[in-house]
Short mmCIF file of C-alpha atoms in Angstrom, two decimals:
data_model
loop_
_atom_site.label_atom_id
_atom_site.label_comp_id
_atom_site.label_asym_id
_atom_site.label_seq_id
_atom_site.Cartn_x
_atom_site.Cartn_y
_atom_site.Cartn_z
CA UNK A 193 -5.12 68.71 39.08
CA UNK A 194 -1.78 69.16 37.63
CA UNK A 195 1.09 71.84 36.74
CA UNK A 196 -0.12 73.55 34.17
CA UNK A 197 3.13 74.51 32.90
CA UNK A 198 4.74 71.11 32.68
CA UNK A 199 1.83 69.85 30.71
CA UNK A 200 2.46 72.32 28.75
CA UNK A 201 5.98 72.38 28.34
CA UNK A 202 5.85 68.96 27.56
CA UNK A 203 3.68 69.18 24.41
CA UNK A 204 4.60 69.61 20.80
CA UNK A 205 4.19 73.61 20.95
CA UNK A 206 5.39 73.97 24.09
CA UNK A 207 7.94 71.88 23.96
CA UNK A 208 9.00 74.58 20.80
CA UNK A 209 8.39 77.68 22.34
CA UNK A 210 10.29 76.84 25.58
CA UNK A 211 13.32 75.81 23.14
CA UNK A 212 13.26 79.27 21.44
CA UNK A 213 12.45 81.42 24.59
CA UNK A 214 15.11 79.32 26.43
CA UNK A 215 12.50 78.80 29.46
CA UNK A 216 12.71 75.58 31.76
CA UNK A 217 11.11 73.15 31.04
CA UNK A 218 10.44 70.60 34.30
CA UNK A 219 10.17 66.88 33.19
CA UNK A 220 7.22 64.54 33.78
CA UNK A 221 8.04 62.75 36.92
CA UNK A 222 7.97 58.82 37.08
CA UNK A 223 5.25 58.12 39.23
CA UNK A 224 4.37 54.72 40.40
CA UNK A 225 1.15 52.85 38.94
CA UNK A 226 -0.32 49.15 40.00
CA UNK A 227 1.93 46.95 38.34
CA UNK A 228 4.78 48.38 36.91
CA UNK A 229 8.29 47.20 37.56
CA UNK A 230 10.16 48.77 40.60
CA UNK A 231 12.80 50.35 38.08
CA UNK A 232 12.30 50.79 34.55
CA UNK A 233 15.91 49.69 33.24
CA UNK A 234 19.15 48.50 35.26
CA UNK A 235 20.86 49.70 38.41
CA UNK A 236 24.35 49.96 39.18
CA UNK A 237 25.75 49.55 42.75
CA UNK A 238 29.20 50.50 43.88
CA UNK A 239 30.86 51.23 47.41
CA UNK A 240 33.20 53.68 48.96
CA UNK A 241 35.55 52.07 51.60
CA UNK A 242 34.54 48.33 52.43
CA UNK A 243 30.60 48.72 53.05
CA UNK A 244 28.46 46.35 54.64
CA UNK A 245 24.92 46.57 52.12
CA UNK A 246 26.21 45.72 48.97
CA UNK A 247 24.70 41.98 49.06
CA UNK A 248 21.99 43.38 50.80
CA UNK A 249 21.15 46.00 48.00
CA UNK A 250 21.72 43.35 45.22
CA UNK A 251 19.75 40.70 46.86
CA UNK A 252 16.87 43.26 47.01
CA UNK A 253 17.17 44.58 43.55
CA UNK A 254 17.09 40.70 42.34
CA UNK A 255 13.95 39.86 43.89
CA UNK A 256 12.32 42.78 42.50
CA UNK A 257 13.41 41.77 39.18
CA UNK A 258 15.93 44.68 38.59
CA UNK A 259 19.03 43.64 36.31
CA UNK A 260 22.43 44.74 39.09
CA UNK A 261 25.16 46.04 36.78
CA UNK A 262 28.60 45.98 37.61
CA UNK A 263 30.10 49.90 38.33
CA UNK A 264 30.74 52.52 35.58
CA UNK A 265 34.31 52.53 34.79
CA UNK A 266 36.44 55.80 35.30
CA UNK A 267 36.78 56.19 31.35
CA UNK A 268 32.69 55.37 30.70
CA UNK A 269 32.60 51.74 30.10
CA UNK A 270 29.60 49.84 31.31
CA UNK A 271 28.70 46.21 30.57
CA UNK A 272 24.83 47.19 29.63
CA UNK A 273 21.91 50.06 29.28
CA UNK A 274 21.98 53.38 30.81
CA UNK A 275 20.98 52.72 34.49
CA UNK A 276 17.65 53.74 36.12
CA UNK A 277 19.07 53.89 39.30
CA UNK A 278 22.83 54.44 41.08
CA UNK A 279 22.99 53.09 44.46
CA UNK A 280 26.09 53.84 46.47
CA UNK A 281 27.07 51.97 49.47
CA UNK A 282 29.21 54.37 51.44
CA UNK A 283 28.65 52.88 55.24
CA UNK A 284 32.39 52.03 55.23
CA UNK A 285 34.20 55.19 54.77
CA UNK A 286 36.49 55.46 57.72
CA UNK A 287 37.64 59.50 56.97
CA UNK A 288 37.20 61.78 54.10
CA UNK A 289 40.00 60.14 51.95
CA UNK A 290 37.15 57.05 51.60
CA UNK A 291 35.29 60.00 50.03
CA UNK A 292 37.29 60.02 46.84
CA UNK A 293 35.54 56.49 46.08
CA UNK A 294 32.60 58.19 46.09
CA UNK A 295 33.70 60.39 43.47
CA UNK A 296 35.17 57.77 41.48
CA UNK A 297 31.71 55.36 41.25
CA UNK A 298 29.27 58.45 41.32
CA UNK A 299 30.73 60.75 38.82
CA UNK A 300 30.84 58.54 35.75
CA UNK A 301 27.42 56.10 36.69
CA UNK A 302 25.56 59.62 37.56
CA UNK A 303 26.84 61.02 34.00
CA UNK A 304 24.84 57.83 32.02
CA UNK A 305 21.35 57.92 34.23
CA UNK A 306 18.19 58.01 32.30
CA UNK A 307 15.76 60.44 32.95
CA UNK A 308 13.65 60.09 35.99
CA UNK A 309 16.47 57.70 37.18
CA UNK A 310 17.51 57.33 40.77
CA UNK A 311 20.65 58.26 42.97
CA UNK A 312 20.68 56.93 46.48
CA UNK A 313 23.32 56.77 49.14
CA UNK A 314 23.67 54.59 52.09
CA UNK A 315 25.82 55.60 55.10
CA UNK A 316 26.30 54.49 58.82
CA UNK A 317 24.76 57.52 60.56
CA UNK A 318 27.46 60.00 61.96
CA UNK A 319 26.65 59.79 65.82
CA UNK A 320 27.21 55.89 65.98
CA UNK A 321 31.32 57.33 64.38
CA UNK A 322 34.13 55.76 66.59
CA UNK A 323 36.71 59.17 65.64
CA UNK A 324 36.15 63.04 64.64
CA UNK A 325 37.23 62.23 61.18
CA UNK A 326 35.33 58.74 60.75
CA UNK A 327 31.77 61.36 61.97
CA UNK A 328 33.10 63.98 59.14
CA UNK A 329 32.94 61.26 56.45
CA UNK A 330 29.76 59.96 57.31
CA UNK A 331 28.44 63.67 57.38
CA UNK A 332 29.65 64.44 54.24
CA UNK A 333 27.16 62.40 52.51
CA UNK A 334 24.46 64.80 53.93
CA UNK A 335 25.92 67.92 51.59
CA UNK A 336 26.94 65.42 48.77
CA UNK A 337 23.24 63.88 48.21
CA UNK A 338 21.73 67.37 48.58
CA UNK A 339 23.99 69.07 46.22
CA UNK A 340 23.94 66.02 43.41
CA UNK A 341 19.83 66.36 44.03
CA UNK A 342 20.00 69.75 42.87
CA UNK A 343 22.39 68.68 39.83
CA UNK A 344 20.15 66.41 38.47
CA UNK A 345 18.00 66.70 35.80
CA UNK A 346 15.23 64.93 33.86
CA UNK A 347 12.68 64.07 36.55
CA UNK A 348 15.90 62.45 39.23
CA UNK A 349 16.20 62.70 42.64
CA UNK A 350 18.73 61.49 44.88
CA UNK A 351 18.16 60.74 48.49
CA UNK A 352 20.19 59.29 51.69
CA UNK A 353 19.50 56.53 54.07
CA UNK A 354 21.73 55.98 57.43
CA UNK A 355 21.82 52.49 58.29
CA UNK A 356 23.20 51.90 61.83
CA UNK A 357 24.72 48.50 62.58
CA UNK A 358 22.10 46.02 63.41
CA UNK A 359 19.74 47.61 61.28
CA UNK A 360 20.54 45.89 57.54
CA UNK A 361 17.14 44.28 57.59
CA UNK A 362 15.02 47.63 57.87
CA UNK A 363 16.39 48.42 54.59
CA UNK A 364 14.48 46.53 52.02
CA UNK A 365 11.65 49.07 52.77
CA UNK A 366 13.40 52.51 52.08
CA UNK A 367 15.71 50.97 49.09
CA UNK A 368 11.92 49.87 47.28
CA UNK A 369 10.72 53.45 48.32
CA UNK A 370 12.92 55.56 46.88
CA UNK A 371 13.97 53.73 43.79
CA UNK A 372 10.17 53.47 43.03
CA UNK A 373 7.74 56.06 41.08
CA UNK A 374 6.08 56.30 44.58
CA UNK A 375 9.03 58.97 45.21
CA UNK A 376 8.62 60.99 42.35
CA UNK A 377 8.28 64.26 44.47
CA UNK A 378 10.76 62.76 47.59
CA UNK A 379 14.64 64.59 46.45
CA UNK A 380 17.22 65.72 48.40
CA UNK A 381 16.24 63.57 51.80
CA UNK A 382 18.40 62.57 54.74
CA UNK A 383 16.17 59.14 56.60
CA UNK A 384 18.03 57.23 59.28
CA UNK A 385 16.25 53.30 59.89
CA UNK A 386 16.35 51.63 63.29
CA UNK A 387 16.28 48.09 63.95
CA UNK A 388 13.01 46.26 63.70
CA UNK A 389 11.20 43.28 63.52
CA UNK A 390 10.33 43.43 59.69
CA UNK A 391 8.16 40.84 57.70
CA UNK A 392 10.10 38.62 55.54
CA UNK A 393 7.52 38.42 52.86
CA UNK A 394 4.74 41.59 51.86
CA UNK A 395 2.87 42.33 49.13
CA UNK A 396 3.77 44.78 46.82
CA UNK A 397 0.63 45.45 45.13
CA UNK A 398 -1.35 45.32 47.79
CA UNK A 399 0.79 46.06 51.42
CA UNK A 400 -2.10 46.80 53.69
CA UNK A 401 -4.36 44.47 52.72
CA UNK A 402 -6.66 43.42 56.10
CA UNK A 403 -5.94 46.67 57.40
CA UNK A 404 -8.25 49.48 58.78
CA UNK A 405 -6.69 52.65 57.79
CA UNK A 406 -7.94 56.27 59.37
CA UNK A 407 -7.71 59.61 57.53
CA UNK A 408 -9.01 62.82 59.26
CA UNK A 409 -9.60 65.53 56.69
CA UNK A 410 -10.59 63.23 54.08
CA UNK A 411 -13.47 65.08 52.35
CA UNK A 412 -10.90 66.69 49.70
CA UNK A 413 -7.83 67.70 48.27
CA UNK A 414 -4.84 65.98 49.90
CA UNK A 415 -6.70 63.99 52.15
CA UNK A 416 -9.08 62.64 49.64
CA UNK A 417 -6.07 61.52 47.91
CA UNK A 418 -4.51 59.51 50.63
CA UNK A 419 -7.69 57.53 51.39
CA UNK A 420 -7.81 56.30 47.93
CA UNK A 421 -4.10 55.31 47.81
CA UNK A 422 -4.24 53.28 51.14
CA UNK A 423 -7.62 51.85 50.09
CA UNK A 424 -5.80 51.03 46.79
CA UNK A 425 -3.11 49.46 48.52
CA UNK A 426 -5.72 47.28 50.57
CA UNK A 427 -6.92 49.06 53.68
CA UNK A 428 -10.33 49.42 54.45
CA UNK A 429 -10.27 53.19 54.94
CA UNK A 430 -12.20 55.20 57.96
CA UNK A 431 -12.51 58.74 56.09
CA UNK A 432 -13.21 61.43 59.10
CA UNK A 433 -14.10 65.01 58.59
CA UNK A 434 -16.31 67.61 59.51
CA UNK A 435 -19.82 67.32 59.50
CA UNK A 436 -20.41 70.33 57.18
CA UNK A 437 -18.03 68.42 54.58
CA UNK A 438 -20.01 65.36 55.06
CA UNK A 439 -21.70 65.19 51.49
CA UNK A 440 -18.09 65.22 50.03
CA UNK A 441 -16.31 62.95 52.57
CA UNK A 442 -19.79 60.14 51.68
CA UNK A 443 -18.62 60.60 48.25
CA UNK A 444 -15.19 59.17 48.84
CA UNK A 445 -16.24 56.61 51.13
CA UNK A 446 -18.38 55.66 49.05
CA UNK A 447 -15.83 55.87 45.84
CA UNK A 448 -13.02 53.69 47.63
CA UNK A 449 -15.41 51.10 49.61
CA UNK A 450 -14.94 52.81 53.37
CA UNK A 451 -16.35 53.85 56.19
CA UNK A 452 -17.26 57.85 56.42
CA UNK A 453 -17.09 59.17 60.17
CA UNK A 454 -18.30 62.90 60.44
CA UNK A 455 -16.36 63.99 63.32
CA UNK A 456 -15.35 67.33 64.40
CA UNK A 457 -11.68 66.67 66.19
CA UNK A 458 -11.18 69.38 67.97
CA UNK A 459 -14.70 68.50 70.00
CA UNK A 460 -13.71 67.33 73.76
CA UNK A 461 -15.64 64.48 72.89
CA UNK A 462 -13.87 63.46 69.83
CA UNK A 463 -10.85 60.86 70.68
CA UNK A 464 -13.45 58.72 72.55
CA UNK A 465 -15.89 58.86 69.70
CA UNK A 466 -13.56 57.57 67.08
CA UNK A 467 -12.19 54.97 69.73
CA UNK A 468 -15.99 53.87 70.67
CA UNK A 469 -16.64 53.82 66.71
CA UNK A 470 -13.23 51.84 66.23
CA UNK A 471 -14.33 49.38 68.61
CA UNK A 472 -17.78 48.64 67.42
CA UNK A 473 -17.41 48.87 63.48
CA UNK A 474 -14.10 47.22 63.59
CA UNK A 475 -13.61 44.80 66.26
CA UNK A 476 -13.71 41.42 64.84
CA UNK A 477 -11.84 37.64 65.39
CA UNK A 478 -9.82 38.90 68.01
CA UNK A 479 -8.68 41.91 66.78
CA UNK A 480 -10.08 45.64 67.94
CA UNK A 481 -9.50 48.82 66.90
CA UNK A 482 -7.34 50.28 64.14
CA UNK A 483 -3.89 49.71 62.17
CA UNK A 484 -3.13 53.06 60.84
CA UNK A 485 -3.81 56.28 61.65
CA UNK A 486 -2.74 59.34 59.39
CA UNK A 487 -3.42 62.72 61.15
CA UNK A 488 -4.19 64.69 57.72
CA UNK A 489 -6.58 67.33 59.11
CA UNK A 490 -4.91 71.16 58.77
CA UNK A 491 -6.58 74.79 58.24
CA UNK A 492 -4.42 78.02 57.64
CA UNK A 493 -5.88 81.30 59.18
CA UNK A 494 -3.22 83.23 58.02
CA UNK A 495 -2.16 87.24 59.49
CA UNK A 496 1.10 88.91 60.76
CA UNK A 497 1.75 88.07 63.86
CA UNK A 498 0.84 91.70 64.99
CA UNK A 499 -2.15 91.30 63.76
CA UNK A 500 -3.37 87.98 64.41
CA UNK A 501 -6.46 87.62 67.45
CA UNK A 502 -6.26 84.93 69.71
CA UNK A 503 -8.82 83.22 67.20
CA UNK A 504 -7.05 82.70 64.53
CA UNK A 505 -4.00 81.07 66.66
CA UNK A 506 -6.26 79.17 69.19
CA UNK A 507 -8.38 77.81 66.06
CA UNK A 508 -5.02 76.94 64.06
CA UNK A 509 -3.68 74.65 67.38
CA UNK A 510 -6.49 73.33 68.10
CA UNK A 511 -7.10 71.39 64.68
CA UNK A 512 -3.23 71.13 63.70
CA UNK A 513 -1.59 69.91 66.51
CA UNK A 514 -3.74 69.47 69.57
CA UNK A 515 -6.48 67.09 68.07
CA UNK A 516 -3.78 64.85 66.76
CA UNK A 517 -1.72 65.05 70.17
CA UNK A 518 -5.50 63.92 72.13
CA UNK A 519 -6.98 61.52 69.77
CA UNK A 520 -3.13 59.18 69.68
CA UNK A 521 -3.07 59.68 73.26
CA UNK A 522 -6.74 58.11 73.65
CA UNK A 523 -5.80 55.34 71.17
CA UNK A 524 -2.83 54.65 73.38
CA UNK A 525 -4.26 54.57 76.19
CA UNK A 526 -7.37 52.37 75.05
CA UNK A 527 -5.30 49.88 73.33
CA UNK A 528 -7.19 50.36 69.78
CA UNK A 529 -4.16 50.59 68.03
CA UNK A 530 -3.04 47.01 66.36
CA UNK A 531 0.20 45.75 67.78
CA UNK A 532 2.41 47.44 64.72
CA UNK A 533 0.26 49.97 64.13
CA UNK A 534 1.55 52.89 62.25
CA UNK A 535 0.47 56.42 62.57
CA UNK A 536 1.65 59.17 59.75
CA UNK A 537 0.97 63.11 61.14
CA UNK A 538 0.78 65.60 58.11
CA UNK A 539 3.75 68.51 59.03
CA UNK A 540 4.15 71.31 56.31
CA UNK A 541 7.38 72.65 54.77
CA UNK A 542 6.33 75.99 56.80
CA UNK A 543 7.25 74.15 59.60
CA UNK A 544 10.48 73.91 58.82
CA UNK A 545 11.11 76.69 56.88
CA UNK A 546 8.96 78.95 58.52
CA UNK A 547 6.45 81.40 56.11
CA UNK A 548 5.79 85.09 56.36
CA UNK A 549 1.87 85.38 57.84
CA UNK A 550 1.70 81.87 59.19
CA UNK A 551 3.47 82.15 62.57
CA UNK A 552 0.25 80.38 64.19
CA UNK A 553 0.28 77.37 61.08
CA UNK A 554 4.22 77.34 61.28
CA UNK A 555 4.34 76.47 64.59
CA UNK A 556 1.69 74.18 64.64
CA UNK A 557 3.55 72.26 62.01
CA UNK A 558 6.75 72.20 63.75
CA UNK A 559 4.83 70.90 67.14
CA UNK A 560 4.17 67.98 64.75
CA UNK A 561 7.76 67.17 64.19
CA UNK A 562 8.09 67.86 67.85
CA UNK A 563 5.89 65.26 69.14
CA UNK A 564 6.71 62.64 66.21
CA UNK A 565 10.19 62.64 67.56
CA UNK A 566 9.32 62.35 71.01
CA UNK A 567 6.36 59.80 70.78
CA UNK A 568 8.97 57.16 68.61
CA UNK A 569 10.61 55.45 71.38
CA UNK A 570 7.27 54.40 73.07
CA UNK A 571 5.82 53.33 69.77
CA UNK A 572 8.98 51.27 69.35
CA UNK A 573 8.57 49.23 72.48
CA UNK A 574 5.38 48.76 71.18
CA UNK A 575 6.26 47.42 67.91
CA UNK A 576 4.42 50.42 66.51
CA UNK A 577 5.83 53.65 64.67
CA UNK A 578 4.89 56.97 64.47
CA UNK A 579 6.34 59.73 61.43
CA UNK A 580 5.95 62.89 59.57
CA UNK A 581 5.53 63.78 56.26
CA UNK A 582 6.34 67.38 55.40
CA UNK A 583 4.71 68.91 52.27
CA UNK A 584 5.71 71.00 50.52
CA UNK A 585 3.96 73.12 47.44
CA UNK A 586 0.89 71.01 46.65
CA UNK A 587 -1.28 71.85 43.52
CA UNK A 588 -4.89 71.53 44.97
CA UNK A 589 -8.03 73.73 44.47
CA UNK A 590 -6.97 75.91 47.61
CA UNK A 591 -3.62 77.04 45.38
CA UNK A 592 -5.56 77.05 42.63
CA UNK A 593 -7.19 80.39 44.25
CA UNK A 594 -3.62 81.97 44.82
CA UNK A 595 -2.09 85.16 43.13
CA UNK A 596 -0.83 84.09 39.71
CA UNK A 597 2.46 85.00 40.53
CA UNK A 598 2.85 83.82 44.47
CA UNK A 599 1.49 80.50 42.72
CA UNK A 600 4.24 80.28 40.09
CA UNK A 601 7.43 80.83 42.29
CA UNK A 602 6.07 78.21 44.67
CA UNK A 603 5.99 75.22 41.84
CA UNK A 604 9.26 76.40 40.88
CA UNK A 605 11.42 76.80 43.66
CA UNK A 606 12.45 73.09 43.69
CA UNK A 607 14.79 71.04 42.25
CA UNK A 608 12.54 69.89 39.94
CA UNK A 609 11.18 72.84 39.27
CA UNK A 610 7.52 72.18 39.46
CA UNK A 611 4.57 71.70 42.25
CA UNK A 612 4.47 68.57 43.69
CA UNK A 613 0.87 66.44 43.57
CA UNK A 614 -2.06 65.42 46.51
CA UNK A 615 -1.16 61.68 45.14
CA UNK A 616 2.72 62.22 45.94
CA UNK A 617 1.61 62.96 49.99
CA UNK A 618 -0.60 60.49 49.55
CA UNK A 619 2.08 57.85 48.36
CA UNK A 620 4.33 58.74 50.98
CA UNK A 621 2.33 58.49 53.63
CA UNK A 622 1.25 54.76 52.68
CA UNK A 623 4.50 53.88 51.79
CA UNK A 624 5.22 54.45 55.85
CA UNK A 625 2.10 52.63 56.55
CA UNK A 626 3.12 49.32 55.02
CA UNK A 627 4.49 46.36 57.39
CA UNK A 628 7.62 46.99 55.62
CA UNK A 629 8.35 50.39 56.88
CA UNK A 630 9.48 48.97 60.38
CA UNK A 631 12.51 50.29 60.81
CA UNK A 632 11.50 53.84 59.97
CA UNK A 633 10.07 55.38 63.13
CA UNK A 634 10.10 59.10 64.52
CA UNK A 635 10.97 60.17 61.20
CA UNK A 636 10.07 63.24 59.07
CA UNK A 637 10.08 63.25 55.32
CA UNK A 638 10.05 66.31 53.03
CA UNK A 639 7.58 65.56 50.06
CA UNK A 640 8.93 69.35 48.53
CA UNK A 641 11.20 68.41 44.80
CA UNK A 642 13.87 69.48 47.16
CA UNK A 643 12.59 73.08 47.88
CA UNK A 644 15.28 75.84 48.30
CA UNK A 645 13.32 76.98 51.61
CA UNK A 646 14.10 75.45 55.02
CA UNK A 647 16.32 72.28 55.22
#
């Protein structure tokens, strides 16, 4: 599916009606395809005080290929093309004079971006500050990347990444992500990295190749969409849903090369059936068990608080939060997940933002941030890492049944001004999967255009 109006603001008539009517019309995002170059022109990369990443940045860009230019000039001089991306390293502003250099690189590099391009900061994060006014500089960047974000236009985003000391080598990961198509719907996002044990080498095309990959609610919509990017990317993909789905979810088993599981999670029985199936259908030269697991499975049984019977919230709980809470807590404790295993949990925008008849889906969402945030440091020692990604308005077949109206201001309430895609989630989510994404852990990431609700 797509947004209907973009298509059609995009073609020859609409392209001439929106001109005369004076209507928006929301670019067609960059989105990232098998084989294409990490950037489709040059990036420039500046600083702000004396930062640390700058030869980390460039020596990242080179081996992807990307042609480094040296910083706009104040007066609009460059010594090339229009950049794709603007990368600036701000991790050594010392107090919120440094922030003028900001200014001074952003203002005139930002000005020259292509469309779709990409702005991205990098900061040391603001607790790790040594003074009050060192912690207000660092902060800044947190209002600055979220107001340029909403300035841009053309498809950009901009986006953040605090890099503690210690942690240059978790970089590489992030700095592909976000400059890359697989971002298209990622703008106006704050990520901190950790030090890690990342591999030196991966492979872009294929990242999780020799992996098994689980995705619970994989019979449609979103979660059909993620098993076919991870199996794209390489994994063998375990695609779990509920029995009365199962002609769907053999479909896309059968579409990607996988393995369909009918399971219903929320059965008491559940975590030690997938862990019993993990263990027999994928045990093999010394490995058991399972390298990913992304907790996609949601329902919405939606009422007013004041209205809503214990069904409805019990029901909600049960599937959103407490089957994904049981079945990581089996796979813990049965050692089925791979040493540097990754697990992904599906949150919602609502859970951030909240939403008017979803008190019981809200908070189920939020428990998912929740226990991401609390599960990271024991999936650290373990060389493993656990994250959120947040949706936020989705064009599937269950919008497609929406109001006309309710529908519209939902796509539109972004930055760039249009509903995200199932293939967006889905890139996000294997984007944390891959070996590279070490160094992100306990982590939640809005997939929303930069939605004006919540955070």
């Amino acid at each position: 599916m797509a947004d209907w109006y973009t298509t059609f603001a995009n073609s020859g008539f609409g392209t001439t009606i929106t001109k005369q009517l004076g209507l928006p019309r929301p670019a067609v995002l960059r989105r990232y395809e098998p084989g294409q170059p990490l950037l489709p022109g040059p990036a420039v990369v500046g600083s702000a005080g004396d930062g640390r990443l700058r030869d980390t940045v460039t020596a990242v860009l080179r081996d992807a290929g990307v042609t480094v230019q040296s910083p706009v000039t104040a007066d609009g001089g460059t010594d090339g093309a229009k950049p794709a991306a603007v990368i600036l390293d701000a991790t050594g502003v010392t107090g919120p004079g440094d922030l003028a250099g900001a200014h001074d690189f952003l203002a005139p590099a930002i000005k020259r971006l292509r469309a779709s391009g990409r702005v991205l900061i990098l900061a040391a994060p603001p607790t790790d500050a040594d003074s009050p006014a060192q912690a207000a500089a660092r902060q800044a960047v947190d209002g600055l990347v979220r107001s340029i974000a909403k300035e841009l236009r053309g498809g950009s985003t901009a986006n953040a990444v605090f890099v503690p000391e210690g942690a240059e080598d978790s970089l590489a990961g992030p700095l592909r992500f976000f400059l890359s198509g697989r971002s298209a719907y990622v703008d106006g996002q704050l990520l901190t990295v950790s030090p890690a044990d990342v591999p030196a080498d991966q492979d872009e095309e294929r990242p999780l190749a020799g992996t098994v990959a689980v995705v619970t609610g994989a019979a449609r919509g979103i979660g059909a969409e993620i098993a076919r990017v991870m199996a794209r990317d390489g994994a063998h993909v375990v695609a779990v849903d509920i029995p009365a789905a199962g002609d769907n979810l053999a479909q896309v088993a059968n579409e990607i090369g996988g393995t369909a599981l009918q399971l219903d999670i929320t059965a008491a029985e559940a975590p030690q059936r997938l862990v019993e199936h993990l263990r027999e259908r994928h045990s093999a030269d010394g490995r058991q068990g399972v390298d990913v697991i992304v907790h996609n499975a949601g329902i919405t049984r939606d009422k007013l608080l004041v209205n809503m019977d214990a069904a409805r919230w019990n029901s909600v709980m049960a599937v959103n939060l407490q089957a994904q809470l049981d079945i990581t807590q089996a796979l813990l404790d049965s050692d089925t997940l791979q040493p540097g295993a990754r697990v992904v949990c599906v949150s919602s925008q609502s859970g951030i933002a909240g939403n008017r008849g979803q008190t019981n889906y809200a908070a189920s969402k939020a428990g998912v941030i929740g226990m991401v945030r609390a599960w990271a440091p024991l999936f650290a020692e373990r060389g493993a890492t656990i994250n959120a990604v947040a949706p936020g308005f989705i064009i599937t077949e269950m919008t497609a049944t929406m109001p006309f109206g309710t529908r519209e201001v939902g796509s539109r309430i972004n930055s760039l001004q249009q509903g995200g895609l199932p293939v967006d989630v889905a890139e996000t989510i294997a984007w944390l999967a891959q070996p590279g994404s070490a160094g992100v852990n306990g982590q939640t990431v809005r997939v929303c255009g930069q939605s004006m609700l919540g955070a």
